[in-house]
Coordinates of C-alpha atoms in Angstrom, one line a residue:
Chain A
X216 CA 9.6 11.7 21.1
X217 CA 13.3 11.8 20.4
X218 CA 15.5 11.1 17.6
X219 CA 18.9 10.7 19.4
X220 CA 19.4 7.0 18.5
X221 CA 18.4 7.7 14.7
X222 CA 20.9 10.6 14.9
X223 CA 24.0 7.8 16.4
X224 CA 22.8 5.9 13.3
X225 CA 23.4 8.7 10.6
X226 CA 26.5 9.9 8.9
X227 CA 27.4 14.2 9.4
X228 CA 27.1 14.8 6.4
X229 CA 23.1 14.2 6.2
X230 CA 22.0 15.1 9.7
X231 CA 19.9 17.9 8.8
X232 CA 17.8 16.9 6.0
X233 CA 17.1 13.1 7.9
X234 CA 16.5 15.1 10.9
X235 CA 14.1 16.7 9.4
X236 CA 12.1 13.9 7.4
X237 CA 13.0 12.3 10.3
X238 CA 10.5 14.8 12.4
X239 CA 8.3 14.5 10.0
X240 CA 7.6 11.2 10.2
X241 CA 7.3 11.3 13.9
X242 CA 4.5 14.2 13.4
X243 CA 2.5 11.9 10.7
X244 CA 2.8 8.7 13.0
X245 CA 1.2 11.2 15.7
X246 CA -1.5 12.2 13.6
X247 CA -2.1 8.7 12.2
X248 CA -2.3 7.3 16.2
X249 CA -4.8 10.5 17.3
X250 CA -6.8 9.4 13.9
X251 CA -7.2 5.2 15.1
X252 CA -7.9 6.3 18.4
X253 CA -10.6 9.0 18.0
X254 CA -12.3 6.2 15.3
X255 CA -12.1 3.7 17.9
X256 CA -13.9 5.9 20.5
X257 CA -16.5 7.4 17.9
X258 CA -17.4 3.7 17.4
X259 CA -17.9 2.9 21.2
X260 CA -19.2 5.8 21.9
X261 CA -21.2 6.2 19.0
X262 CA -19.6 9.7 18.5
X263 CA -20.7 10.9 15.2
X264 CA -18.9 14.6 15.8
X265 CA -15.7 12.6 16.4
X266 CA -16.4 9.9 13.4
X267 CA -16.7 13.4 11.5
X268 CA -13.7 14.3 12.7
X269 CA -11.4 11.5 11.6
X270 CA -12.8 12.0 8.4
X271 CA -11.8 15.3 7.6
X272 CA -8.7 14.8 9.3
X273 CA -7.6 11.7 6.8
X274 CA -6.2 14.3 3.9
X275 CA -3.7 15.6 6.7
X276 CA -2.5 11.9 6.7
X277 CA -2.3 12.0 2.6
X278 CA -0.3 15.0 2.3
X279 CA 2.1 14.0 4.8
X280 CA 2.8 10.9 2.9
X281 CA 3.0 12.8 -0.5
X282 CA 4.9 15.4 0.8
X283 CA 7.5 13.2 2.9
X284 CA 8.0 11.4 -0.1
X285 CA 8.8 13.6 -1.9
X286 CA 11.4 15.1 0.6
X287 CA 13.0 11.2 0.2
X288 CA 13.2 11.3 -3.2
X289 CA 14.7 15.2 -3.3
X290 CA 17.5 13.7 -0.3
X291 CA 18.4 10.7 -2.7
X292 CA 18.9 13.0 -5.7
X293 CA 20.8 15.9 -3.7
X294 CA 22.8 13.8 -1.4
X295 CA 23.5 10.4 -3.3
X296 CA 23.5 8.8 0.1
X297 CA 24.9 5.2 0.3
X298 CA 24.4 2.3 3.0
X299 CA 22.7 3.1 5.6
X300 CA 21.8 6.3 4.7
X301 CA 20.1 4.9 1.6
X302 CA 18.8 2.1 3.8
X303 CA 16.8 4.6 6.0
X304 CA 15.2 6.5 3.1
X305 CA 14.0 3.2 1.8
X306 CA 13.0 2.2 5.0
X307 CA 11.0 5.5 5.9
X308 CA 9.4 5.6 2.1
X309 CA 8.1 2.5 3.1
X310 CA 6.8 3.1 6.5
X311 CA 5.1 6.2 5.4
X312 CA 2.7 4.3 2.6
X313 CA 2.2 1.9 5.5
X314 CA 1.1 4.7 8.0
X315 CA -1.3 5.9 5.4
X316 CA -2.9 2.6 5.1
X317 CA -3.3 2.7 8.8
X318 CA -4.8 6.2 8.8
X319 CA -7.4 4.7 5.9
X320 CA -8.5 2.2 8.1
X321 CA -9.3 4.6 10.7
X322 CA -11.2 6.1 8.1
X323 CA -13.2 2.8 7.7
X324 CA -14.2 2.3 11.7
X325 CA -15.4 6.1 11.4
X326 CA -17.9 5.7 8.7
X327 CA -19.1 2.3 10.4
X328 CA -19.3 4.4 13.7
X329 CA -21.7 6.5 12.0
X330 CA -24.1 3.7 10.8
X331 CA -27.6 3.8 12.9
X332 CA -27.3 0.7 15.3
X333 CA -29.6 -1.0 17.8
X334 CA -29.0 -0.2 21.6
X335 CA -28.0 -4.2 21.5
X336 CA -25.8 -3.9 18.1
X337 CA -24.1 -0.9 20.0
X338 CA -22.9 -3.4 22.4
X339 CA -21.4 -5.2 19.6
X340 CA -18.9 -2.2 19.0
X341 CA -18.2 -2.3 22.7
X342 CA -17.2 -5.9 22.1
X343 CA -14.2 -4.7 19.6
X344 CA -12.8 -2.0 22.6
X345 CA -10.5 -4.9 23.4
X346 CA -8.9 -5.6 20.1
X347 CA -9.4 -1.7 19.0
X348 CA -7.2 -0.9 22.8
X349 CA -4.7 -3.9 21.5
X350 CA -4.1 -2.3 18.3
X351 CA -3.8 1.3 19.3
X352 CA -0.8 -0.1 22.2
X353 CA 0.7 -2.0 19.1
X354 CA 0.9 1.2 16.6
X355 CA 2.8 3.2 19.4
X356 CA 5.1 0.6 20.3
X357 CA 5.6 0.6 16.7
X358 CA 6.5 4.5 16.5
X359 CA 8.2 3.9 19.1
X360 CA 11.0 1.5 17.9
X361 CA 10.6 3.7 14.9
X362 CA 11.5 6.6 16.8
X363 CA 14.6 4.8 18.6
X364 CA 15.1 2.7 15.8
X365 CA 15.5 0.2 17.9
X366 CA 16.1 -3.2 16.6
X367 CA 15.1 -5.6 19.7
X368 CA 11.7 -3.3 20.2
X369 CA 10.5 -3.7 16.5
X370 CA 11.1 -7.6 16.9
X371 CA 8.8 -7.4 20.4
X372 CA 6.5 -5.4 18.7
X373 CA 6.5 -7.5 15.5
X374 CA 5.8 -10.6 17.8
X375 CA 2.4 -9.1 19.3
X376 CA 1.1 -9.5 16.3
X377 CA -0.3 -13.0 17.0
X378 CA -2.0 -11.8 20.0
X379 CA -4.2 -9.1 17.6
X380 CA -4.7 -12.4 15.4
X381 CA -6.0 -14.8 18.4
X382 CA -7.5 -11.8 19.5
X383 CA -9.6 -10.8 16.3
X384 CA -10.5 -14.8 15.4
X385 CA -12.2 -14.9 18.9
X386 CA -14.1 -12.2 18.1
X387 CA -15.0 -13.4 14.7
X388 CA -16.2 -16.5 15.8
X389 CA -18.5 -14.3 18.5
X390 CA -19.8 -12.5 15.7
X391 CA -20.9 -15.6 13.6
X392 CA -22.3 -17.0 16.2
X393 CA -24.9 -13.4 16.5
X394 CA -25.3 -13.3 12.8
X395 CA -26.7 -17.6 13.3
X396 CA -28.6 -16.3 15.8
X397 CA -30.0 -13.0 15.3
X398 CA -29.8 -13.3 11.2
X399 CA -32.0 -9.8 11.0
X400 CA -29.2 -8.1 12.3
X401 CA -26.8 -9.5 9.8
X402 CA -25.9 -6.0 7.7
X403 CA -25.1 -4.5 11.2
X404 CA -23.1 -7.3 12.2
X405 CA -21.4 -7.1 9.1
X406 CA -20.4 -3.3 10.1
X407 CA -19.0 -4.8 12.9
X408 CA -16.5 -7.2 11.3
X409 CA -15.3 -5.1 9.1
X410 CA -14.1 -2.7 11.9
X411 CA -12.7 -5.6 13.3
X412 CA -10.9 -6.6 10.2
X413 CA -10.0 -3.2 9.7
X414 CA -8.0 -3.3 13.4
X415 CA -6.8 -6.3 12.7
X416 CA -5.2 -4.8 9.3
X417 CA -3.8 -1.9 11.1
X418 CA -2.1 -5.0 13.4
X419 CA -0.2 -6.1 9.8
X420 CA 0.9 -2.9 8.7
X421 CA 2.6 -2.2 12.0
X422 CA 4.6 -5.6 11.4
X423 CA 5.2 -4.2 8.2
X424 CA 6.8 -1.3 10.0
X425 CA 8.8 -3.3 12.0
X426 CA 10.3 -4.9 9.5
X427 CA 11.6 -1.4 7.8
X428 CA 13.2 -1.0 11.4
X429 CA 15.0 -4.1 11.2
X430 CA 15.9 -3.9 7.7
X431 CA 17.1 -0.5 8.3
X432 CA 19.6 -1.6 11.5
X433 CA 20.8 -5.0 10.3
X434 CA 21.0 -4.3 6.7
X435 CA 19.1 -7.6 5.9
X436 CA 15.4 -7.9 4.7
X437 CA 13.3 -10.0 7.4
X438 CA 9.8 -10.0 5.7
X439 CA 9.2 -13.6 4.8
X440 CA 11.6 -15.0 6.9
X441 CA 10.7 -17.2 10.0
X442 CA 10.0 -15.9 13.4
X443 CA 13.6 -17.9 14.3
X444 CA 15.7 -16.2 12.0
X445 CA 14.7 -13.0 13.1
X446 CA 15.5 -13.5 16.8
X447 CA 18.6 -15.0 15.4
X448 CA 19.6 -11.8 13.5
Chain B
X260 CA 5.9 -7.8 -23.2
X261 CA 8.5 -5.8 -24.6
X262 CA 9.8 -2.8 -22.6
X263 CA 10.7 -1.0 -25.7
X264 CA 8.4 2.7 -24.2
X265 CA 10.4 2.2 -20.9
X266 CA 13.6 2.4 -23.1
X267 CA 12.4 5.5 -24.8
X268 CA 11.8 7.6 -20.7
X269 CA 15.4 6.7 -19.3
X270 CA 18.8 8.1 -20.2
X271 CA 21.6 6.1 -21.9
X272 CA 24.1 5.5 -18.6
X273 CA 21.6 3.3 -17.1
X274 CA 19.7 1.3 -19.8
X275 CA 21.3 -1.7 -18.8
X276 CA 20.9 -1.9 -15.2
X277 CA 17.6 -0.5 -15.2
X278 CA 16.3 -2.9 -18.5
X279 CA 17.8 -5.8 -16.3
X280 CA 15.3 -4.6 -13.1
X281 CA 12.5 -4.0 -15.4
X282 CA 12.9 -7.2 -16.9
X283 CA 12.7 -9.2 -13.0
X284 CA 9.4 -7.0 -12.3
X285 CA 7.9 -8.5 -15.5
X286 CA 8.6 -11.7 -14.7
X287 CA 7.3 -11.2 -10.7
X288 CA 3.9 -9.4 -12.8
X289 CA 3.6 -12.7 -15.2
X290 CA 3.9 -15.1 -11.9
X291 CA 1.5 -13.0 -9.9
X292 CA -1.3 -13.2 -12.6
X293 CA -0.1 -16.8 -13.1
X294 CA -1.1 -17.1 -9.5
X295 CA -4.2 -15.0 -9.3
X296 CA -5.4 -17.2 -12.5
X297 CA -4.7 -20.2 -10.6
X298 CA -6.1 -19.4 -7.7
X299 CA -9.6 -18.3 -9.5
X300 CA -9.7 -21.5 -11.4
X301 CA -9.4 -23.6 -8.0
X302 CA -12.2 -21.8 -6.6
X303 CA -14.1 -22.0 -9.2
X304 CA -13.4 -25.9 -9.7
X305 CA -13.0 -26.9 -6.3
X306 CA -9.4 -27.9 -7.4
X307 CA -7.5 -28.4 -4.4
X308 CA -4.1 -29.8 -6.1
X309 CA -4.3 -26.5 -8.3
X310 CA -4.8 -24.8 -4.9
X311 CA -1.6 -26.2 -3.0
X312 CA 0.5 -25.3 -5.6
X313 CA -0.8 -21.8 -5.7
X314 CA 0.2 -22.1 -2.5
X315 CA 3.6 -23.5 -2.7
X316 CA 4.7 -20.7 -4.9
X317 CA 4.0 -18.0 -3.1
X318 CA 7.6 -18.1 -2.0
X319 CA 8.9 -16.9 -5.6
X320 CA 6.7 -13.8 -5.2
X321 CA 8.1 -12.9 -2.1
X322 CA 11.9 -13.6 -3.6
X323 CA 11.1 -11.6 -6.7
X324 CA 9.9 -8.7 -4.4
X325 CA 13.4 -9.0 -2.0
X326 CA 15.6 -9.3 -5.0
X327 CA 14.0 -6.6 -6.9
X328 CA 14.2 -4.3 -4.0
X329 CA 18.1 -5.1 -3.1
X330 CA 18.5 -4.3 -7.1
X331 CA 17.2 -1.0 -6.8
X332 CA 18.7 0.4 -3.9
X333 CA 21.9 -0.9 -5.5
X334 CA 21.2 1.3 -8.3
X335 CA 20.2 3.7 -6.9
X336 CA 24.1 3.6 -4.4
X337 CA 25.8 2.8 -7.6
X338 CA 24.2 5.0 -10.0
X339 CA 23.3 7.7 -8.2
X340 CA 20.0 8.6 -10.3
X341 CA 18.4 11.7 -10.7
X342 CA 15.3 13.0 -12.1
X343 CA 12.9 10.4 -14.5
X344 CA 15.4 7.5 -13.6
X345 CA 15.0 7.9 -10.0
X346 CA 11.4 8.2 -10.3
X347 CA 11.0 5.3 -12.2
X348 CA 12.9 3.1 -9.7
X349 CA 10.9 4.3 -6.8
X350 CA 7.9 3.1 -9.1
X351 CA 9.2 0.1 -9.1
X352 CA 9.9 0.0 -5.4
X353 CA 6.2 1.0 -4.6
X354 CA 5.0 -1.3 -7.5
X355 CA 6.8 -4.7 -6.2
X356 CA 5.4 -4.4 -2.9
X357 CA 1.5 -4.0 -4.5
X358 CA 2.6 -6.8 -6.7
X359 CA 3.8 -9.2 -3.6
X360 CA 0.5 -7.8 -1.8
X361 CA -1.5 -9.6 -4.6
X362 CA 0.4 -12.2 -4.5
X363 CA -0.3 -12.6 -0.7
X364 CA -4.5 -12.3 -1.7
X365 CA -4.4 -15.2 -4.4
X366 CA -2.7 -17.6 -1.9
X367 CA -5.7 -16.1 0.6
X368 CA -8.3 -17.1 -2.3
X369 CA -6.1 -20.3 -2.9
X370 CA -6.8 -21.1 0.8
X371 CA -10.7 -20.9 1.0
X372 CA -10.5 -23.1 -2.4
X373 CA -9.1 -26.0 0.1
X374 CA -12.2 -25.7 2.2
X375 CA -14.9 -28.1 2.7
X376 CA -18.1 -26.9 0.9
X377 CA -21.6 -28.5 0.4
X378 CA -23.2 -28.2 -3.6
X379 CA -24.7 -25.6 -3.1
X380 CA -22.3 -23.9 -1.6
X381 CA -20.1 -24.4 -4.3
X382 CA -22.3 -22.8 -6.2
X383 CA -21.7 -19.2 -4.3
X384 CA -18.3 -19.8 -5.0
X385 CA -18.9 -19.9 -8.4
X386 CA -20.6 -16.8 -8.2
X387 CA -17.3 -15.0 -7.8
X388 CA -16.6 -15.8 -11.6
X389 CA -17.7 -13.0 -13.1
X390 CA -15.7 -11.0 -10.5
X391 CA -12.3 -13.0 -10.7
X392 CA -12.6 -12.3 -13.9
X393 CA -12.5 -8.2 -14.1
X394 CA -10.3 -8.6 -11.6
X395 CA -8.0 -10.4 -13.5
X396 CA -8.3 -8.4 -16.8
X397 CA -7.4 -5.4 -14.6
X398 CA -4.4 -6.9 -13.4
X399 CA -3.4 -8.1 -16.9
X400 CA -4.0 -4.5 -18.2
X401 CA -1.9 -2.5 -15.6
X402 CA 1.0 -4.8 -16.0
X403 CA 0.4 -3.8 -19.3
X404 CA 0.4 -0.2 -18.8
X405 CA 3.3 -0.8 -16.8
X406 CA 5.4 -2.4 -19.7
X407 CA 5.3 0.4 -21.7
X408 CA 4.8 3.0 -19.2
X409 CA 1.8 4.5 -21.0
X410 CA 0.1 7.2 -19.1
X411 CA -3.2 7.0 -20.7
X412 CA -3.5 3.1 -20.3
X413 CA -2.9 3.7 -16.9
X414 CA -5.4 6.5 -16.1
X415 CA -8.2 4.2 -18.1
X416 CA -7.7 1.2 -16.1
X417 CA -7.4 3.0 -13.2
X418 CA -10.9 4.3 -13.8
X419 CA -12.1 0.4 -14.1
X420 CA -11.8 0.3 -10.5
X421 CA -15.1 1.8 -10.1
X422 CA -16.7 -1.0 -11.9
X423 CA -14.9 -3.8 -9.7
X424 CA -16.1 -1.8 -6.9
X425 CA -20.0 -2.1 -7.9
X426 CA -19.3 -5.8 -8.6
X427 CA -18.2 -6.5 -5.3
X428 CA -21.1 -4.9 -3.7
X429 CA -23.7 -6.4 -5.6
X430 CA -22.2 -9.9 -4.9
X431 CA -21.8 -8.9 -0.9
X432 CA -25.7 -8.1 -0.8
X433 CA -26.5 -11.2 -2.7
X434 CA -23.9 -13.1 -0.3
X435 CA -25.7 -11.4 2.9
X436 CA -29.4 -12.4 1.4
X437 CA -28.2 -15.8 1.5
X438 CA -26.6 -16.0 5.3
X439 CA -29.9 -14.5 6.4
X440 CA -32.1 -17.2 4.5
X441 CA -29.9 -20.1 5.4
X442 CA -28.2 -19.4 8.7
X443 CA -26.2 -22.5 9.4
X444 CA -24.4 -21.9 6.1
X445 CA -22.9 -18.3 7.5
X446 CA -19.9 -19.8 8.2
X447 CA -19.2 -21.1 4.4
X448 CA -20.4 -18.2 3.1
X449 CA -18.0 -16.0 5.3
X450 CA -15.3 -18.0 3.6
X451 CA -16.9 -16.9 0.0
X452 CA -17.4 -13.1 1.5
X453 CA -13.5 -12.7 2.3
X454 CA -12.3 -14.8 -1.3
X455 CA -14.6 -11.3 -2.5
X456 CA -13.1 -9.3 -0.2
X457 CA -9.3 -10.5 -1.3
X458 CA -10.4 -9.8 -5.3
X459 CA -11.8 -6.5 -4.5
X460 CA -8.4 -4.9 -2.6
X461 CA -6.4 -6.2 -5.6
X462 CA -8.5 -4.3 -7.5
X463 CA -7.1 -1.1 -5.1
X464 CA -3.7 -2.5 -5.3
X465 CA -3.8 -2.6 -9.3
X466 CA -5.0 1.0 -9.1
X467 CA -1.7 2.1 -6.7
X468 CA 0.4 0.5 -9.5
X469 CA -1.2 2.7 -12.4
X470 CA -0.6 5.4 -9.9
X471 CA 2.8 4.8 -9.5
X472 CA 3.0 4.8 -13.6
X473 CA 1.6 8.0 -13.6
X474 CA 4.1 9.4 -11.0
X475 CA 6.7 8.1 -13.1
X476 CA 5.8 9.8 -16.5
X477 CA 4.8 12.9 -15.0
X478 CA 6.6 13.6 -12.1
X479 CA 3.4 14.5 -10.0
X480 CA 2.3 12.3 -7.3
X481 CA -1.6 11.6 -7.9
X482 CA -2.3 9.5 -5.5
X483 CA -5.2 11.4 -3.3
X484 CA -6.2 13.8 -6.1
X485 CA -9.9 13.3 -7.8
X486 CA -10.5 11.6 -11.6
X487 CA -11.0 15.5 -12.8
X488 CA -7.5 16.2 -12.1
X489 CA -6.0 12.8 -13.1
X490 CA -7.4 13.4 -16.7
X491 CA -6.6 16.9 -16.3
X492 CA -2.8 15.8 -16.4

């Protein structure tokens, strides 16, 4: 990952510290993405050393956030930044409590990936691979137009969004239709939906993050405004 | 609510910009539990004119949480804060967004109180009383501790969380008992499952706030750190 465009977007006088919070966002959005994807495969795999895994790794994603906040909050006080200086400190402060939520929801798929399931509710995890493989392409478009703060990625990326959300009500429906069914397997089925709910959370949060991005560039908050006046922007 | 503690933890240079912010929150905390009260009552009745305008005034959440947020990075440019008073505006900024988020699960709740449902399944609905209720006492009582910025107040309801929690997952088992007795009703009572589901992460979301309010009055992010050491501070 680079920063170059984040760097065009900075005054002088505060390249080194953003630089660095900078890089340290970038490092928590990587550990964030290897957490959701090793979740996702512990759950169709049924990987219980990987499910493990994610959840020791989950306090790595905590003290980022702690500690890159507190790295904002130091910047604000030492450097009295202004415009968009200020603007990108509010905007990463943001993203990072976002990214932590993501990294919790990993947490969730992992301890449903190490519930004891039926060879046949196993293939009920295999059934959320699409949305799990939809999600994980959405968070690193999203670090990606975080990256290059990039104002016409983070609107593409926003946009997706409604895929996840077709995506996941599909699947909901799917799983109703088992629990009617099969209602036995009901507590199992449960599991299931809330991983899926879980991915499709992760699918909000990276809106979320999109919207920092374009508040950050335009200057203007976009959250709650219609899909219309964004592209407009 | 008076904001007379608040007064007491910030310096004189910015009592009046910073009374003035803390002022809008209170109002955004009053509409949001105006909202969530609302929004219990029409599930509980079955009140769908109660529920559309829960609905309809979701907007003023979200403009209290943009206009809040624009007032605090403008302090924060103008005034150029240090120490307590910029920690207690980046409370705030982590406190409106919780605050919007709960907005966002009472217009959720608001939505499944429009649904069609048979007598009896009313009657699940109504089982969510008892946890409507906690959840709205907690609510009440961090805006509370908010107000006056009281440390201890904010620690104890943080600790109610744990009881919310055990609510919740009584009512799921007794909500999953039912889909498995009565099949064709799973799709009704999935509806009754996520009205639970919204209650119990505003639950989380009240205890982020009390953690914020804790950051604030003692400078020491406890987010992520167990109830010894919370008590311990």
């Amino acid at each position: 990952m680079d920063n170059l465009n984040v760097g065009r977007h900075i005054s002088g006088q505060f390249n080194e510290d953003l630089e660095r919070v900078i890089n340290h966002v970038m490092s928590m959005g990587g550990l964030v993405e290897k957490q959701l994807k090793d979740a996702i495969n512990a759950m169709i795999e049924g990987d219980e050393k990987l499910a493990k895994k994610v959840l020791k790794g989950d306090y790595q994603v905590n003290d980022y956030e702690v500690n890159i906040d507190d790295e904002c909050t130091r910047i604000i006080a030492k450097r009295q930044p202004a415009a968009g200086d200020l603007r990108l400190i509010m905007a990463i402060i943001k993203t990072i409590t976002d990214l932590e939520r993501i990294g919790d929801e990993a947490e969730k798929i992992a301890k449903v990936a190490q519930e004891s399931f039926s060879k046949e509710q196993r293939d009920l995890l295999v059934s959320l691979e699409n949305l799990g493989q939809s999600v994980l392409v959405m968070l690193q478009a999203t670090l990606d137009a975080f990256t290059r703060m990039d104002f016409d990625a983070a609107l593409k990326v926003h946009q997706t969004d409604d895929k996840i959300d077709r995506e996941y009500e599909g699947l909901m429906r799917q799983l109703m239709t088992y629990m009617m069914e099969d209602p036995r397997s009901i507590p199992q089925i449960m599991s299931v939906i809330w991983s899926a709910r879980a991915l499709e959370r992760i699918g909000d949060r990276c809106q979320n993050i999109c919207e920092y991005i374009m508040y950050f560039v335009k200057g203007k908050v976009v959250r709650h405004t219609s899909p219309e006046d964004m592209e407009n922007l």
